[in-house]
Amino acid sequence: MSDARLSETPLPRPGALIPPWPGSMVPVTGGEVFVRHTPWRGPLTAEGVHAGPVDDAPRERALYVHGLGGASTNWTDLAALLAVRFDGWALDLPGFGESAPPPSYSIHRHVQAVVDVLEWVVARPGPGQGAPVHLVGNSLGGLVSVWVAARRPDLVATLTLISAAMPVYRVPAAFDRAIALVMLPGVPALAERRLAGATPEQRVRGLLQMCFGDPRRVPRERVEEAVAEMRRRDEQPWAGQALTRSLRGLMTSYLRVGRANAWRMARSVKVPSLVVWGDRDKLVDPALAPRLAAVLPDSRLQVQEGIGHLAMLEAPEPTARAVLALAEDAAAPAAVPAAQA
């Protein structure tokens, strides 16, 4: 484990907020999921604009996996920054965003969906076809990404975990009592009704307080987008079910032992990895950050001061620079031993 290096690659200057990237449905086992595409734009010129196609400019592929209750829109800003190097795709996990619900909300079902989308991304024609993909996951998506990288290393070039929801056996105080009890029969339905009783504005304000180190950093336009998205989700009959039952599947996965335990999975990850955490994360204990980085065989660690659970939303530029440095180092030729130089 080492401290994360930050890339010095020029990145787009902050400007007007961009809308969510467009997308389409992609078939997966048992149904289909919605996947947004952030196209590669190439490196920046000295004037700070994208140069477009340039000889030998790196052009790789990345897949972004959101967390519990999130959606592909969580990656809008980070994916835009990383477009200097990556063609990026972000999926809505089954039951979230624009994706229809799966037959079950087990971790295995989410893992299979990510594997299916990765295979689809790898097979797409164009630059990068056939090459493994840079996998970036947050929270539940981070846990899912650990499983994917361990089971299908042929599909993964590097692994970035942002506040990954690794198994813990003490429920964080930030969780509501109704959510913490989802393992009990009948309680998921109670929690779904309770969530439905709050307005979209109330739920978004609660999520901001819970997920951000400093909610004041969130631009007003992004808050309005979140409220609009919450209203759209309220029109889906499965929206509350997706949240509570995915949480139940997450907590059930914590009870797995042996080779199916996520910590053992992490030890078997072979690809270069990056662990990103905010020191004000209220949902997943920041103390897990160095533990996870130490377990991953080839890892680096970035702890961001004053940041909460969603570093890609709250601090997209330092997060992007750490992800780019990981990709740059993974692509660099192996150093020649001094005896052979």
Coordinates of C-alpha atoms in Angstrom, one line a residue:
M1 CA 0.0 0.0 0.0
S2 CA 1.2 3.5 -0.8
D3 CA -0.2 7.0 -0.8
A4 CA -2.1 7.9 -4.0
R5 CA -0.2 9.8 -6.6
L6 CA -2.1 12.7 -8.3
S7 CA -1.9 13.0 -12.0
E8 CA -0.7 16.3 -13.5
T9 CA -2.8 15.8 -16.6
P10 CA -4.5 19.1 -17.6
L11 CA -8.2 18.9 -16.8
P12 CA -11.2 21.0 -17.9
R13 CA -11.6 24.2 -15.9
P14 CA -14.8 24.4 -13.8
G15 CA -17.6 26.0 -15.8
A16 CA -21.3 25.6 -16.4
L17 CA -22.7 22.4 -14.9
I18 CA -23.2 19.8 -17.6
P19 CA -26.4 17.8 -17.7
P20 CA -26.4 14.0 -17.2
W21 CA -24.9 12.1 -20.1
P22 CA -27.3 10.3 -22.4
G23 CA -27.7 6.5 -22.5
S24 CA -29.6 3.5 -23.6
M25 CA -30.7 0.1 -22.4
V26 CA -28.2 -2.8 -22.4
P27 CA -29.3 -6.5 -22.1
V28 CA -28.1 -8.3 -19.0
T29 CA -28.9 -11.7 -17.4
G30 CA -32.5 -11.6 -16.4
G31 CA -33.4 -8.3 -18.1
E32 CA -31.7 -5.1 -19.1
V33 CA -30.2 -2.0 -17.5
F34 CA -29.8 1.6 -18.4
V35 CA -26.2 2.7 -19.3
R36 CA -25.0 6.2 -19.8
H37 CA -22.0 7.0 -22.1
T38 CA -19.5 9.8 -21.6
P39 CA -17.4 9.8 -24.8
W40 CA -13.7 10.3 -24.8
R41 CA -12.7 13.8 -25.7
G42 CA -8.9 13.6 -25.7
P43 CA -6.2 15.6 -23.9
L44 CA -6.4 19.3 -23.5
T45 CA -4.5 21.9 -25.6
A46 CA -2.5 24.7 -24.0
E47 CA -5.6 26.8 -24.4
G48 CA -7.6 24.4 -22.2
V49 CA -9.8 22.9 -24.9
H50 CA -10.0 19.2 -25.9
A51 CA -7.6 18.4 -28.8
G52 CA -9.7 15.5 -30.1
P53 CA -7.9 12.6 -31.9
V54 CA -4.1 12.9 -31.3
D55 CA -1.5 10.3 -32.3
D56 CA -0.6 8.2 -29.3
A57 CA -3.1 9.9 -27.0
P58 CA -4.3 7.3 -24.5
R59 CA -7.8 6.2 -25.0
E60 CA -9.1 3.5 -22.7
R61 CA -12.5 2.5 -21.3
A62 CA -14.0 2.9 -17.8
L63 CA -17.2 1.6 -16.1
Y64 CA -18.7 3.4 -13.1
V65 CA -20.9 1.6 -10.6
H66 CA -23.0 3.7 -8.2
G67 CA -24.0 3.0 -4.6
L68 CA -27.2 2.1 -2.7
G69 CA -30.0 4.5 -3.6
G70 CA -27.8 6.1 -6.2
A71 CA -27.8 6.1 -10.0
S72 CA -25.6 6.5 -13.1
T73 CA -26.1 10.3 -12.7
N74 CA -23.8 10.2 -9.7
W75 CA -20.8 10.1 -12.1
T76 CA -21.7 13.0 -14.4
D77 CA -18.9 15.4 -13.2
L78 CA -16.2 12.8 -12.6
A79 CA -16.8 11.1 -15.9
A80 CA -16.5 14.5 -17.7
L81 CA -13.1 15.1 -16.2
L82 CA -11.9 11.5 -16.9
A83 CA -13.0 11.9 -20.6
V84 CA -9.5 13.3 -21.2
R85 CA -8.4 9.6 -21.1
F86 CA -11.5 7.4 -20.9
D87 CA -14.5 6.5 -22.9
G88 CA -16.8 6.1 -19.9
W89 CA -20.0 4.1 -19.2
A90 CA -22.1 4.3 -16.0
L91 CA -24.9 1.9 -15.4
D92 CA -28.0 2.0 -13.3
L93 CA -27.9 -1.1 -11.2
P94 CA -31.0 -3.3 -11.5
G95 CA -34.0 -1.5 -9.8
F96 CA -32.2 1.9 -9.7
G97 CA -32.3 4.9 -12.0
E98 CA -33.9 3.9 -15.3
S99 CA -33.3 0.1 -14.8
A100 CA -36.2 -2.3 -14.1
P101 CA -36.1 -4.4 -11.0
P102 CA -34.3 -7.8 -11.1
P103 CA -35.9 -11.1 -9.9
S104 CA -34.0 -10.6 -6.6
Y105 CA -31.8 -7.9 -5.1
S106 CA -28.9 -10.1 -4.0
I107 CA -25.3 -9.0 -4.3
H108 CA -24.8 -11.8 -6.8
R109 CA -27.5 -10.3 -9.0
H110 CA -25.8 -6.9 -9.0
V111 CA -22.4 -8.6 -9.6
Q112 CA -23.8 -10.4 -12.6
A113 CA -25.2 -7.2 -14.1
V114 CA -21.8 -5.5 -13.8
V115 CA -20.0 -8.4 -15.4
D116 CA -22.6 -8.5 -18.3
V117 CA -22.1 -4.7 -18.9
L118 CA -18.3 -5.0 -18.7
E119 CA -18.4 -7.8 -21.4
W120 CA -20.6 -5.5 -23.5
V121 CA -18.2 -2.5 -23.0
V122 CA -15.1 -4.7 -23.9
A123 CA -16.8 -6.0 -27.0
R124 CA -17.8 -2.6 -28.4
P125 CA -16.0 -1.7 -31.6
G126 CA -13.5 1.1 -31.7
P127 CA -10.3 2.1 -29.9
G128 CA -9.9 -0.1 -26.8
Q129 CA -12.0 -2.9 -28.1
G130 CA -11.0 -6.2 -26.4
A131 CA -9.0 -4.5 -23.6
P132 CA -9.8 -4.7 -19.9
V133 CA -11.8 -1.8 -18.4
H134 CA -11.0 0.6 -15.6
L135 CA -13.7 -0.3 -12.9
V136 CA -14.8 2.5 -10.5
G137 CA -17.3 1.7 -7.7
N138 CA -18.9 3.7 -4.9
S139 CA -20.3 2.2 -1.7
L140 CA -22.5 -0.8 -2.7
G141 CA -21.0 -0.4 -6.1
G142 CA -17.5 -0.6 -4.6
L143 CA -18.4 -3.9 -2.8
V144 CA -19.9 -5.3 -6.1
S145 CA -16.7 -4.2 -7.9
V146 CA -14.5 -6.1 -5.5
W147 CA -16.4 -9.2 -6.3
V148 CA -16.2 -8.5 -10.1
A149 CA -12.4 -7.8 -10.0
A150 CA -11.8 -11.0 -8.0
R151 CA -13.9 -13.3 -10.2
R152 CA -13.3 -11.7 -13.6
P153 CA -9.8 -10.2 -13.6
D154 CA -9.7 -10.6 -17.4
L155 CA -12.3 -7.8 -17.7
V156 CA -10.7 -5.3 -15.2
A157 CA -7.6 -3.1 -15.9
T158 CA -7.6 -1.2 -12.6
L159 CA -10.0 -1.0 -9.6
T160 CA -11.0 2.2 -7.8
L161 CA -13.1 1.9 -4.7
I162 CA -14.7 5.1 -3.3
S163 CA -16.1 4.5 0.3
A164 CA -16.7 0.8 -0.5
A165 CA -19.3 -0.8 1.6
M166 CA -17.1 -3.6 2.9
P167 CA -18.5 -6.0 5.5
V168 CA -18.8 -4.5 9.0
Y169 CA -20.7 -5.8 12.0
R170 CA -21.8 -2.6 13.6
V171 CA -24.5 -0.5 11.9
P172 CA -23.4 3.1 11.6
A173 CA -25.4 5.6 13.7
A174 CA -26.4 7.5 10.5
F175 CA -28.7 4.6 9.5
D176 CA -32.4 5.0 10.4
R177 CA -33.7 2.4 12.8
A178 CA -36.3 1.2 10.2
I179 CA -33.5 0.6 7.7
A180 CA -31.2 -1.1 10.2
L181 CA -33.9 -3.7 10.9
V182 CA -34.5 -4.7 7.3
M183 CA -33.3 -8.3 8.1
L184 CA -36.5 -8.9 10.0
P185 CA -39.6 -10.3 8.2
G186 CA -42.1 -7.6 7.2
V187 CA -39.8 -4.7 8.1
P188 CA -38.8 -3.9 4.4
A189 CA -42.4 -3.2 3.6
L190 CA -42.7 -0.9 6.6
A191 CA -39.5 1.0 5.6
E192 CA -40.8 1.3 2.0
R193 CA -44.0 2.9 3.3
R194 CA -42.1 5.2 5.6
L195 CA -39.8 6.4 2.8
A196 CA -42.9 7.0 0.6
G197 CA -44.3 9.3 3.3
A198 CA -41.5 11.9 2.9
T199 CA -41.5 14.4 0.1
P200 CA -38.7 14.3 -2.5
E201 CA -37.3 17.5 -1.2
Q202 CA -37.1 16.1 2.4
R203 CA -35.4 13.0 1.2
V204 CA -32.9 14.8 -0.9
R205 CA -32.1 17.2 2.1
G206 CA -31.6 14.1 4.3
L207 CA -29.3 12.5 1.8
L208 CA -27.2 15.6 1.5
Q209 CA -26.8 15.8 5.2
M210 CA -25.9 12.1 5.5
C211 CA -23.7 11.7 2.4
F212 CA -21.7 15.0 2.1
G213 CA -19.0 16.3 4.4
D214 CA -20.2 19.8 3.7
P215 CA -23.7 19.9 1.9
R216 CA -23.1 23.6 1.1
R217 CA -20.6 22.5 -1.6
V218 CA -23.5 21.0 -3.6
P219 CA -24.5 23.4 -6.4
R220 CA -28.1 24.4 -6.4
E221 CA -28.6 23.0 -9.9
R222 CA -27.4 19.6 -8.7
V223 CA -29.9 19.7 -5.8
E224 CA -32.7 20.5 -8.2
E225 CA -31.6 17.6 -10.5
A226 CA -31.7 15.3 -7.5
V227 CA -35.2 16.3 -6.5
A228 CA -36.4 15.9 -10.1
E229 CA -34.8 12.4 -10.2
M230 CA -36.4 11.5 -6.9
R231 CA -39.8 12.5 -8.3
R232 CA -39.2 10.3 -11.3
R233 CA -38.3 7.4 -9.1
D234 CA -41.5 7.9 -7.1
E235 CA -43.4 7.0 -10.2
Q236 CA -41.7 3.6 -10.3
P237 CA -43.6 1.1 -8.3
W238 CA -40.4 -0.7 -7.3
A239 CA -38.4 2.3 -6.1
G240 CA -38.7 1.8 -2.4
Q241 CA -38.3 -1.9 -2.8
A242 CA -35.0 -1.5 -4.6
L243 CA -33.5 0.5 -1.8
T244 CA -34.6 -1.6 1.2
R245 CA -34.2 -5.0 -0.5
S246 CA -30.8 -4.1 -1.9
L247 CA -29.8 -3.1 1.6
R248 CA -31.1 -6.4 2.9
G249 CA -29.0 -8.2 0.2
L250 CA -26.0 -6.1 1.3
M251 CA -26.3 -7.0 4.9
T252 CA -26.9 -10.7 4.1
S253 CA -23.7 -10.7 2.1
Y254 CA -21.8 -9.6 5.3
L255 CA -22.7 -12.9 6.8
R256 CA -20.9 -14.9 4.2
V257 CA -17.8 -16.8 5.3
G258 CA -15.0 -18.6 3.5
R259 CA -14.2 -17.8 -0.1
A260 CA -17.5 -15.8 -0.5
N261 CA -16.5 -13.3 2.1
A262 CA -15.7 -9.9 0.6
W263 CA -12.5 -9.4 2.5
R264 CA -11.1 -12.7 1.2
M265 CA -12.3 -11.6 -2.3
A266 CA -10.3 -8.3 -1.9
R267 CA -7.1 -10.3 -1.0
S268 CA -7.4 -12.1 -4.3
V269 CA -7.7 -9.0 -6.5
K270 CA -4.7 -9.0 -8.8
V271 CA -5.1 -5.6 -10.6
P272 CA -3.7 -2.3 -9.4
S273 CA -6.2 -0.7 -7.0
L274 CA -7.0 2.7 -5.5
V275 CA -9.0 3.2 -2.3
V276 CA -10.6 6.7 -1.9
W277 CA -12.3 7.8 1.3
G278 CA -13.6 11.0 2.8
D279 CA -12.7 11.5 6.4
R280 CA -16.2 12.8 7.2
D281 CA -18.0 9.7 5.8
K282 CA -21.0 9.1 8.0
L283 CA -22.1 5.9 6.3
V284 CA -19.0 3.8 6.1
D285 CA -16.3 4.2 8.7
P286 CA -13.2 6.0 7.3
A287 CA -11.2 3.6 9.5
L288 CA -11.9 0.9 6.9
A289 CA -9.9 2.8 4.3
P290 CA -6.4 1.8 5.4
R291 CA -7.6 -1.7 6.3
L292 CA -9.0 -2.2 2.8
A293 CA -5.9 -0.7 1.1
A294 CA -3.7 -3.0 3.2
V295 CA -5.7 -6.1 2.1
L296 CA -5.6 -5.3 -1.6
P297 CA -2.3 -6.7 -2.9
D298 CA -1.4 -3.8 -5.2
S299 CA -3.0 -0.6 -3.8
R300 CA -2.7 3.0 -3.1
L301 CA -4.8 5.1 -0.7
Q302 CA -6.3 8.6 -0.9
V303 CA -8.1 10.0 2.2
Q304 CA -9.8 13.3 1.4
E305 CA -10.1 15.9 4.2
G306 CA -13.6 17.3 4.9
I307 CA -15.3 15.0 2.3
G308 CA -18.1 12.6 3.0
H309 CA -19.4 9.4 1.4
L310 CA -19.5 10.6 -2.3
A311 CA -16.1 11.9 -3.2
M312 CA -16.8 11.7 -6.9
L313 CA -19.6 14.2 -6.4
E314 CA -18.1 16.4 -3.6
A315 CA -14.5 16.4 -4.8
P316 CA -14.4 15.3 -8.4
E317 CA -11.1 16.9 -9.4
P318 CA -8.8 15.3 -6.7
T319 CA -10.7 12.0 -7.2
A320 CA -10.1 12.2 -11.0
R321 CA -6.4 13.0 -10.6
A322 CA -6.0 9.9 -8.4
V323 CA -7.9 7.7 -10.9
L324 CA -5.8 9.1 -13.8
A325 CA -2.5 8.5 -12.0
L326 CA -3.6 4.9 -11.3
A327 CA -4.3 4.4 -15.0
E328 CA -1.1 6.1 -16.1
D329 CA 1.0 4.0 -13.8
A330 CA -0.7 0.8 -14.9
A331 CA -0.1 1.6 -18.5
A332 CA 3.6 2.6 -18.0
P333 CA 6.2 0.0 -19.1
A334 CA 7.7 -2.0 -16.3
A335 CA 10.9 -0.4 -14.9
V336 CA 14.1 -2.1 -16.1
P337 CA 16.0 -3.6 -13.1
A338 CA 19.3 -1.7 -12.5
A339 CA 21.4 -4.8 -13.2
Q340 CA 19.9 -4.9 -16.7
A341 CA 20.0 -1.2 -17.5

